[in-house]
Short mmCIF file of C-alpha atoms in Angstrom, two decimals:
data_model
loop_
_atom_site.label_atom_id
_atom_site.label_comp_id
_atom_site.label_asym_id
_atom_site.label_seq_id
_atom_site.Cartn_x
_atom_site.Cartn_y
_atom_site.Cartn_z
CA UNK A 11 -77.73 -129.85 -101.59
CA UNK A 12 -74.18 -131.42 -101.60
CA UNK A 13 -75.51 -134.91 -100.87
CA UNK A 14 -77.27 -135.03 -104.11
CA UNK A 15 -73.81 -133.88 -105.97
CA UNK A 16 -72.87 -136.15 -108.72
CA UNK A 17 -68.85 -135.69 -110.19
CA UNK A 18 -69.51 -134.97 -113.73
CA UNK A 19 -66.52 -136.77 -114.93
CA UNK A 20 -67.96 -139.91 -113.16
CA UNK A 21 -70.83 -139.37 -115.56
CA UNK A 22 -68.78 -139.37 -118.74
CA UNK A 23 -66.55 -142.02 -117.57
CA UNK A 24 -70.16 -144.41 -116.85
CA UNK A 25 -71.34 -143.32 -120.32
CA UNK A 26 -68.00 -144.31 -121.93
CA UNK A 27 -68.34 -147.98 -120.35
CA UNK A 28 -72.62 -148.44 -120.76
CA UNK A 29 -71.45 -148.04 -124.58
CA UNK A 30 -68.33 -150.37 -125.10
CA UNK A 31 -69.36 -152.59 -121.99
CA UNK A 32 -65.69 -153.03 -122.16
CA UNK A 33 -63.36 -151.23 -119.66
CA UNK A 34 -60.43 -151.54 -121.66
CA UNK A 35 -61.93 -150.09 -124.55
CA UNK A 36 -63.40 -147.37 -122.72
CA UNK A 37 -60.10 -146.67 -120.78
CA UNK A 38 -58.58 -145.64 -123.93
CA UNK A 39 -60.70 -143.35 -125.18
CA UNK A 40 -61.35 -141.47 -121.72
CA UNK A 41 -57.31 -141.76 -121.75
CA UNK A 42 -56.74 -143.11 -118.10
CA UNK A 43 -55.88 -146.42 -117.09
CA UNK A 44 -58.36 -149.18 -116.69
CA UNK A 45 -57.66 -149.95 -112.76
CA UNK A 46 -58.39 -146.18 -112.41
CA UNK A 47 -61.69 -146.26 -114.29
CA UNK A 48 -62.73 -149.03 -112.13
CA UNK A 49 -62.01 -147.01 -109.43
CA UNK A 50 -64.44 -144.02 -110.67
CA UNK A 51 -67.32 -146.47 -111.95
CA UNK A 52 -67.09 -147.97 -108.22
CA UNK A 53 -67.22 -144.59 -106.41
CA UNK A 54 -70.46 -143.68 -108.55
CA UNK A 55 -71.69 -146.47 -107.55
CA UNK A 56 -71.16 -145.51 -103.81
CA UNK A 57 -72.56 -142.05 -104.88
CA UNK A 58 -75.44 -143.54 -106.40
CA UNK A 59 -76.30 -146.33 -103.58
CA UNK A 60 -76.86 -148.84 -106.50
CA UNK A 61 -75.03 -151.35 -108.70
CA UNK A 62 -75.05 -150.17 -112.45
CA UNK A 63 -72.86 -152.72 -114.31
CA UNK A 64 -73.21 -157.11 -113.64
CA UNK A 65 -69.79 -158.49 -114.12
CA UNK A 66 -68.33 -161.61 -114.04
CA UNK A 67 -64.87 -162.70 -115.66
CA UNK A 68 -66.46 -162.94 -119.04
CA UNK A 69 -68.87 -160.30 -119.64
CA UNK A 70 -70.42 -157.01 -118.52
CA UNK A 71 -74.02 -156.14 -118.34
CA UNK A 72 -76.04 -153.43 -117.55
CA UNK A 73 -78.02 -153.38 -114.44
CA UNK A 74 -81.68 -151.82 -114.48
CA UNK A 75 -80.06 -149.03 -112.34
CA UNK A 76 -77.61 -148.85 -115.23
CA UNK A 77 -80.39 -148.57 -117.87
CA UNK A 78 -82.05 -146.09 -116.04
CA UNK A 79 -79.23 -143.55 -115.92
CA UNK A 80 -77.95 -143.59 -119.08
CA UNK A 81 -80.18 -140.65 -120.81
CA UNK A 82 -80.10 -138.57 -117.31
CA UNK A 83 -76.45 -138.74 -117.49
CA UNK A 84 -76.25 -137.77 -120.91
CA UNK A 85 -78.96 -134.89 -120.57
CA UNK A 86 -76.96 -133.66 -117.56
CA UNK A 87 -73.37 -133.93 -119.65
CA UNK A 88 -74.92 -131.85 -122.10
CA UNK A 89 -76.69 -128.88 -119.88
CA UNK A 90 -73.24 -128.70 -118.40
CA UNK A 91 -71.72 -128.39 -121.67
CA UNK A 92 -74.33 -125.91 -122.54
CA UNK A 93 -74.04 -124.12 -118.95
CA UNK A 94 -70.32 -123.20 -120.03
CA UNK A 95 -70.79 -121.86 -123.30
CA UNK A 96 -73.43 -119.93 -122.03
CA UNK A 97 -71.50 -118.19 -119.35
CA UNK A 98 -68.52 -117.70 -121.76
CA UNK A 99 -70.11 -116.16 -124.25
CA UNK A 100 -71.71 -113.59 -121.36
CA UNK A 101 -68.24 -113.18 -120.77
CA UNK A 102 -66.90 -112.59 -123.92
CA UNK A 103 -70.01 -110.20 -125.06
CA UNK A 104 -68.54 -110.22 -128.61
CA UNK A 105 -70.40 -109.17 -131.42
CA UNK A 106 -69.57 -107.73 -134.96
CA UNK A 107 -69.68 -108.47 -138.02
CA UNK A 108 -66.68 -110.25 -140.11
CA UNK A 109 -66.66 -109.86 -143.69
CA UNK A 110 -65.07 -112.86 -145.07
CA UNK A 111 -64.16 -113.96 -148.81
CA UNK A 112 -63.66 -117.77 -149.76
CA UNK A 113 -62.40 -119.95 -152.96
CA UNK A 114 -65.31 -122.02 -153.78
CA UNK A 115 -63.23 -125.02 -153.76
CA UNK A 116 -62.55 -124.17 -149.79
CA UNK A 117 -66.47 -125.19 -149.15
CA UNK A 118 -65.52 -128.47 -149.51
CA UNK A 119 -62.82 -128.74 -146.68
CA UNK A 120 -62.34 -127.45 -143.54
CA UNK A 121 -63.90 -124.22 -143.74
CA UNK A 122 -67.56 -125.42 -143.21
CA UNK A 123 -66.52 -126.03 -139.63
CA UNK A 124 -65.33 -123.47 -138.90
CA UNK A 125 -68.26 -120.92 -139.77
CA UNK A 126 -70.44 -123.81 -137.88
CA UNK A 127 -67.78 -123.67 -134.82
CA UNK A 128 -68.18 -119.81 -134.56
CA UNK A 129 -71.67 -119.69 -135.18
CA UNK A 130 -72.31 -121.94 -132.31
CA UNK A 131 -70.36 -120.31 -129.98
CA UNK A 132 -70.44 -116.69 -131.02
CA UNK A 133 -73.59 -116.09 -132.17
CA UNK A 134 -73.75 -112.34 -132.19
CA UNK A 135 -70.45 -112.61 -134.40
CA UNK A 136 -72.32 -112.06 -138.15
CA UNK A 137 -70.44 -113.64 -140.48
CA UNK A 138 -70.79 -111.80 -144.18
CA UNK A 139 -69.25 -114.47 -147.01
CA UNK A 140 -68.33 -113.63 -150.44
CA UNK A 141 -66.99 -116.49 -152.69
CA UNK A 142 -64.12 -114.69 -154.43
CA UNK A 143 -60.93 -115.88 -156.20
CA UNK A 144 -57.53 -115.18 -154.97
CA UNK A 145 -56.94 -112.38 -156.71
CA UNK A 146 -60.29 -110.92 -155.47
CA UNK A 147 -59.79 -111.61 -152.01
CA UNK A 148 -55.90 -110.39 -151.80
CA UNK A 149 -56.94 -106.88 -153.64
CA UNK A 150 -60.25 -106.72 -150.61
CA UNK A 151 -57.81 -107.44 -148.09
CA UNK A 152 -55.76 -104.94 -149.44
CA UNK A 153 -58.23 -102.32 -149.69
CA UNK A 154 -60.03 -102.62 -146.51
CA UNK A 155 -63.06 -104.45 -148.26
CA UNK A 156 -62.44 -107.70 -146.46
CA UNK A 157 -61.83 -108.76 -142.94
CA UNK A 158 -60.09 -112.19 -143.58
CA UNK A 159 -59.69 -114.43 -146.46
CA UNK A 160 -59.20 -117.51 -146.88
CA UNK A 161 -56.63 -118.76 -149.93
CA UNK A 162 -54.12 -120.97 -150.92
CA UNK A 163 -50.14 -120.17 -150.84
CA UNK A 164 -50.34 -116.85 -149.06
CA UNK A 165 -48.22 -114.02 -150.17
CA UNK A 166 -45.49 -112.56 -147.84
CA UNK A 167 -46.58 -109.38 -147.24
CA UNK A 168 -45.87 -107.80 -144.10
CA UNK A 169 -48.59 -105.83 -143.64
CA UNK A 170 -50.41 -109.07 -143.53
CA UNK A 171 -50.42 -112.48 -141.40
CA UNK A 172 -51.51 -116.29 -142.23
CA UNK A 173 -52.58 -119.02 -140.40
CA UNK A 174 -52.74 -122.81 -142.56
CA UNK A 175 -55.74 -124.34 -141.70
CA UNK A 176 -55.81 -127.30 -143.99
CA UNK A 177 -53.33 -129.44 -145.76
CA UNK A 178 -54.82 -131.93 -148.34
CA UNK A 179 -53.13 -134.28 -150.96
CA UNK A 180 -53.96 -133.98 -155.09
CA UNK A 181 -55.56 -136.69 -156.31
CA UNK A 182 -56.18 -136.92 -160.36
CA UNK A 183 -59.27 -136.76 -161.86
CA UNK A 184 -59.91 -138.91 -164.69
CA UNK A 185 -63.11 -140.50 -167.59
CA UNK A 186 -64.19 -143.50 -165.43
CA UNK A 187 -63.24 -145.60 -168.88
CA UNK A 188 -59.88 -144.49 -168.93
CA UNK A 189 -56.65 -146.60 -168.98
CA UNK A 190 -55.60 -145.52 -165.84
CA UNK A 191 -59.12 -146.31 -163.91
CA UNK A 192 -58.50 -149.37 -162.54
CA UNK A 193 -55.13 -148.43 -160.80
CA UNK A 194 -55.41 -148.06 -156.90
CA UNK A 195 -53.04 -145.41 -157.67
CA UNK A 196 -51.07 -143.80 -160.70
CA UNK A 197 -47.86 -142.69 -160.81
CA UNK A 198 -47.77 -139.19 -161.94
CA UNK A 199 -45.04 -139.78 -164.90
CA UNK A 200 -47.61 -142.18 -166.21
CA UNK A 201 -50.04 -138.98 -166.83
CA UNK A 202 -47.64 -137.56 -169.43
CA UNK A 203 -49.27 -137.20 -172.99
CA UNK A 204 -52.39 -137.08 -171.53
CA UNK A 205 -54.93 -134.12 -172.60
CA UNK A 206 -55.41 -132.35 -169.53
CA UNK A 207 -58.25 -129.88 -168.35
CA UNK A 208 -57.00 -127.18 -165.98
CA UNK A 209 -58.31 -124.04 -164.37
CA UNK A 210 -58.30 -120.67 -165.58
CA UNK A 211 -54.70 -119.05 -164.05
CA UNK A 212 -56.84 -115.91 -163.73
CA UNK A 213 -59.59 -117.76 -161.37
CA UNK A 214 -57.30 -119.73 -159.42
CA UNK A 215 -53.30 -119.42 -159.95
CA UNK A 216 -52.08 -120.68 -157.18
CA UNK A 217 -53.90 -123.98 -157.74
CA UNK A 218 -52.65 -123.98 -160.89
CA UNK A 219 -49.25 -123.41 -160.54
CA UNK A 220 -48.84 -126.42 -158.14
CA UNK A 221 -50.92 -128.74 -160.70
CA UNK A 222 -47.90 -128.03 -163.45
CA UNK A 223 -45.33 -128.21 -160.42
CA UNK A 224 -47.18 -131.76 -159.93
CA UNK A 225 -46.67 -132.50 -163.29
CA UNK A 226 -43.39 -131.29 -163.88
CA UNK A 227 -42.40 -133.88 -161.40
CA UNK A 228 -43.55 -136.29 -163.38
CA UNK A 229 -41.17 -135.21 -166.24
CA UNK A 230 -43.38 -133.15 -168.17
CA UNK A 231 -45.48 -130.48 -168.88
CA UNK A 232 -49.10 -130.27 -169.03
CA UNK A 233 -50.98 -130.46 -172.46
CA UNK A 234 -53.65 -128.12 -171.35
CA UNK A 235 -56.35 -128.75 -174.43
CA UNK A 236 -59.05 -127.03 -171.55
CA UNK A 237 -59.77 -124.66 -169.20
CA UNK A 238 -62.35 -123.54 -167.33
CA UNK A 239 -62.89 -121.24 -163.83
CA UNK A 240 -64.86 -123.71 -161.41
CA UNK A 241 -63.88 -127.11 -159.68
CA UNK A 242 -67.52 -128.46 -161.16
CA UNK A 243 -67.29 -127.47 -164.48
CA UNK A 244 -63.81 -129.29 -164.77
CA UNK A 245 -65.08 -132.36 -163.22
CA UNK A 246 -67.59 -131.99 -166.08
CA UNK A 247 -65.59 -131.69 -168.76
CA UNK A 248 -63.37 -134.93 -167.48
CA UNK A 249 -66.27 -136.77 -167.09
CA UNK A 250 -67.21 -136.21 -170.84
CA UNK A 251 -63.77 -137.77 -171.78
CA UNK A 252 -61.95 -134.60 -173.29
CA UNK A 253 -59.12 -134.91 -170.52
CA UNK A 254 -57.44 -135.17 -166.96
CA UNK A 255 -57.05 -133.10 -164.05
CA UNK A 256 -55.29 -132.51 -161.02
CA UNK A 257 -57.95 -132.38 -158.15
CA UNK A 258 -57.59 -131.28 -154.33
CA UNK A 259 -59.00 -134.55 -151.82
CA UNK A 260 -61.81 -132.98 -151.09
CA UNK A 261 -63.42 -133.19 -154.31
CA UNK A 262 -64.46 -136.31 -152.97
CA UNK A 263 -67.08 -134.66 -152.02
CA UNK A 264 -68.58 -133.53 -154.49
CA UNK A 265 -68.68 -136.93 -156.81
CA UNK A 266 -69.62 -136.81 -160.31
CA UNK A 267 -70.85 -139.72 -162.60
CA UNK A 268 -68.31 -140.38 -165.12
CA UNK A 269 -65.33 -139.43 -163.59
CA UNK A 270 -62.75 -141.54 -160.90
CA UNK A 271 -60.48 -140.34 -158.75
CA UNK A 272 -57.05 -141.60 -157.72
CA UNK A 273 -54.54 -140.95 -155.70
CA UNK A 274 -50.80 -140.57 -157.63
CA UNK A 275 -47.69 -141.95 -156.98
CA UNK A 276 -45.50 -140.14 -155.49
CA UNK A 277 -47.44 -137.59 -153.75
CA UNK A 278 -46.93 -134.08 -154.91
CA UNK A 279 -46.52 -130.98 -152.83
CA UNK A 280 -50.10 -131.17 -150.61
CA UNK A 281 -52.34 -127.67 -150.92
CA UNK A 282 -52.43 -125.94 -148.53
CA UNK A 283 -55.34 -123.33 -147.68
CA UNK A 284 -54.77 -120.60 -145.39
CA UNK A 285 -57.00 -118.02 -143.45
CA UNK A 286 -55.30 -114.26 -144.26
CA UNK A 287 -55.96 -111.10 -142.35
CA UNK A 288 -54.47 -107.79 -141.81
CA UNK A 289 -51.65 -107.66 -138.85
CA UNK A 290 -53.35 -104.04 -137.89
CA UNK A 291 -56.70 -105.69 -137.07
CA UNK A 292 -55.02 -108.57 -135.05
CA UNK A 293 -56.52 -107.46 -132.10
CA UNK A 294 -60.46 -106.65 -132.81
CA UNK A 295 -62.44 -108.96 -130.36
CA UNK A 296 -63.93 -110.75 -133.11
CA UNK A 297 -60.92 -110.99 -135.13
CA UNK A 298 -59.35 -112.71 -131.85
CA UNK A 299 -62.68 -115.38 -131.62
CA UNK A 300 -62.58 -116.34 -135.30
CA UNK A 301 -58.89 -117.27 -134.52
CA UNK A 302 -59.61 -119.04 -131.29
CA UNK A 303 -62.44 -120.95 -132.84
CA UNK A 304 -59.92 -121.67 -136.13
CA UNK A 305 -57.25 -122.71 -133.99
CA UNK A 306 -60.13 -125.90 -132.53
CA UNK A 307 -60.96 -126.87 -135.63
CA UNK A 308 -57.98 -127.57 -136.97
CA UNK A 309 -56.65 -129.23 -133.18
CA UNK A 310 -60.10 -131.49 -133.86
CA UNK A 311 -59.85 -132.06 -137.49
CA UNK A 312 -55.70 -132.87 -137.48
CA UNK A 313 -56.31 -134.96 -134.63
CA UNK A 314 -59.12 -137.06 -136.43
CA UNK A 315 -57.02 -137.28 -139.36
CA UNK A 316 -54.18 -138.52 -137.48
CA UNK A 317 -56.56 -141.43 -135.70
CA UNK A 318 -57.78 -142.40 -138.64
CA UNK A 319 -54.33 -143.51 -140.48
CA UNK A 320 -52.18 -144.06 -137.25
CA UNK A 321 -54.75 -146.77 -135.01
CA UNK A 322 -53.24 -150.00 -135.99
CA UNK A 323 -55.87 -153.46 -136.10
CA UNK A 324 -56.66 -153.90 -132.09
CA UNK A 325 -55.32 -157.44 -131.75
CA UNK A 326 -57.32 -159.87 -130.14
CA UNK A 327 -57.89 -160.45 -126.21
CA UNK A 328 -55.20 -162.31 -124.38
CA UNK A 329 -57.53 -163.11 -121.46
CA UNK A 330 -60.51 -161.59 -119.70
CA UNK A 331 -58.71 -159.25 -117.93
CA UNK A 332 -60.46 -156.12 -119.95
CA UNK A 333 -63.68 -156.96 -118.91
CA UNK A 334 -63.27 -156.96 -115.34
CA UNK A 335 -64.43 -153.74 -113.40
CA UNK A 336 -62.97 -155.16 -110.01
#
């Protein structure tokens, strides 16, 4: 049976290439150098007995032998994939059930992914969700009633422990006629006099304590003419022209007809939201998972974040070098 072994990573590495047809391209994003992908793509070959890639100094083409193993390798990448969740969750043998409150505005983040993450990988972990405000969620923490919440600006308490999974920037909210609309960005001093529509401190007080922090370093105070106890009926009210707000990114999301978005100038103080559980239940199996599983999703999600603002412009090809597989 060895004869017919294929190196997985040879697979990946082939898959990487049949897409870009462009070894330097794909020798970033595989992360070793392009000599040394060469070097892999020609050993396949010599695994394979065939020729999968046509080069010359310009270009590089798929051969029919390439064609022809492009949705094997991927099926195979993915059964191994599969194969290794399998075994560790016949491993793990974790089940429960973990009873977890949320702020609604959270849906719109991170925390999506991470009940997707654990769901896929645990799935005899039952998740039970209650969308609660802070308050809510502290006092069931508290009292036994929840498992793990997830808030912004966690208490210290030592009785309890915090993890921040998500950091995101305020953006304002404003009419999509207003003064301000056609600014890339506003500076927050310039929202001073402004009518402003807030949330209920009792809903959300966290949130709103860092939108008059925001404010106040601007030089002012809020003129709060509004409030109201959900991110949508804000947006709403905005959108009819009665005021401003102070919005977290990812209301993005959720866009509403009538109403722009900004970013402001200088940034304020980012929110940040942060999963909450009780240091006694640290170490219940499915306590430990959720944590695992939070811990990947925020590697993943920081590390797309980062590509996305830190890849500078690729500059243009010197020579044909990049192309060349030999």
């Amino acid at each position: 049976m060895g004869e017919y072994a294929i190196d997985l990573r040879r697979l990946r590495y082939f898959l990487v290439v049949a897409e870009t047809l462009n070894v330097g391209d794909a020798a970033q994003r595989v992360g070793i150098t392009q000599p040394g992908l060469s070097q892999q793509i020609r050993k396949l070959e010599d695994e394979l007995g065939v020729e999968l890639f046509r080069r010359n100094r310009r270009s590089l083409e798929l051969t029919g032998s390439g064609m022809a193993l492009i949705e094997p390798a991927r099926r195979c990448i993915e059964c191994a994939v599969e194969a290794r969740r399998a075994a560790i969750a016949a491993a793990d043998n974790v089940a429960g059930q973990i009873r977890v409150g949320q702020l609604a505005m959270a849906t719109l983040s991170i925390f999506p992914l991470i009940v997707r993450l654990l769901t896929l990988r645990f799935p005899s972990i039952a998740l039970n969700l209650s969308e609660l405000t802070t308050i809510e969620q502290l006092n069931g923490i508290r009292s036994g009633d929840l498992d793990v919440a997830f808030i912004y600006a966690p208490p210290r308490d030592p009785a309890l422990d915090h993890l921040v999974v998500n950091r995101e920037r305020l953006l304002v909210a404003m009419p999509a006629r207003h003064r301000l609309a056609t600014r890339t960005a506003v500076p927050v001093a310039a929202l001073a006099g402004e009518d402003f529509v807030m949330c209920d401190p009792a809903w959300e007080p966290m949130f709103d304590q860092l939108v008059v922090s925001a404010c106040a370093g601007g030089g002012f105070n809020p003129n709060v003419t509004h409030r109201a106890t959900g991110l949508a009926t804000i947006l709403g009210l905005v959108s009819t022209g009665v005021g401003v707000t102070l919005v977290p990114a990812s209301a993005r999301h959720m866009p509403r007809d009538g109403t722009t978005l900004r970013p402001l100038r200088p940034s304020p103080p980012q929110l940040e939201l942060a999963m909450v559980w009780r240091r006694a239940d640290a170490g219940e199996p499915s306590h430990i998972k959720l944590r695992e599983v939070v811990h990947e999703v925020i590697g993943v999600h920081a590390h797309s974040a980062n590509f996305e603002r830190a890849s500078p412009p690729r500059p243009p090809a010197r020579d044909d070098r990049r192309h060349s597989l030999r």
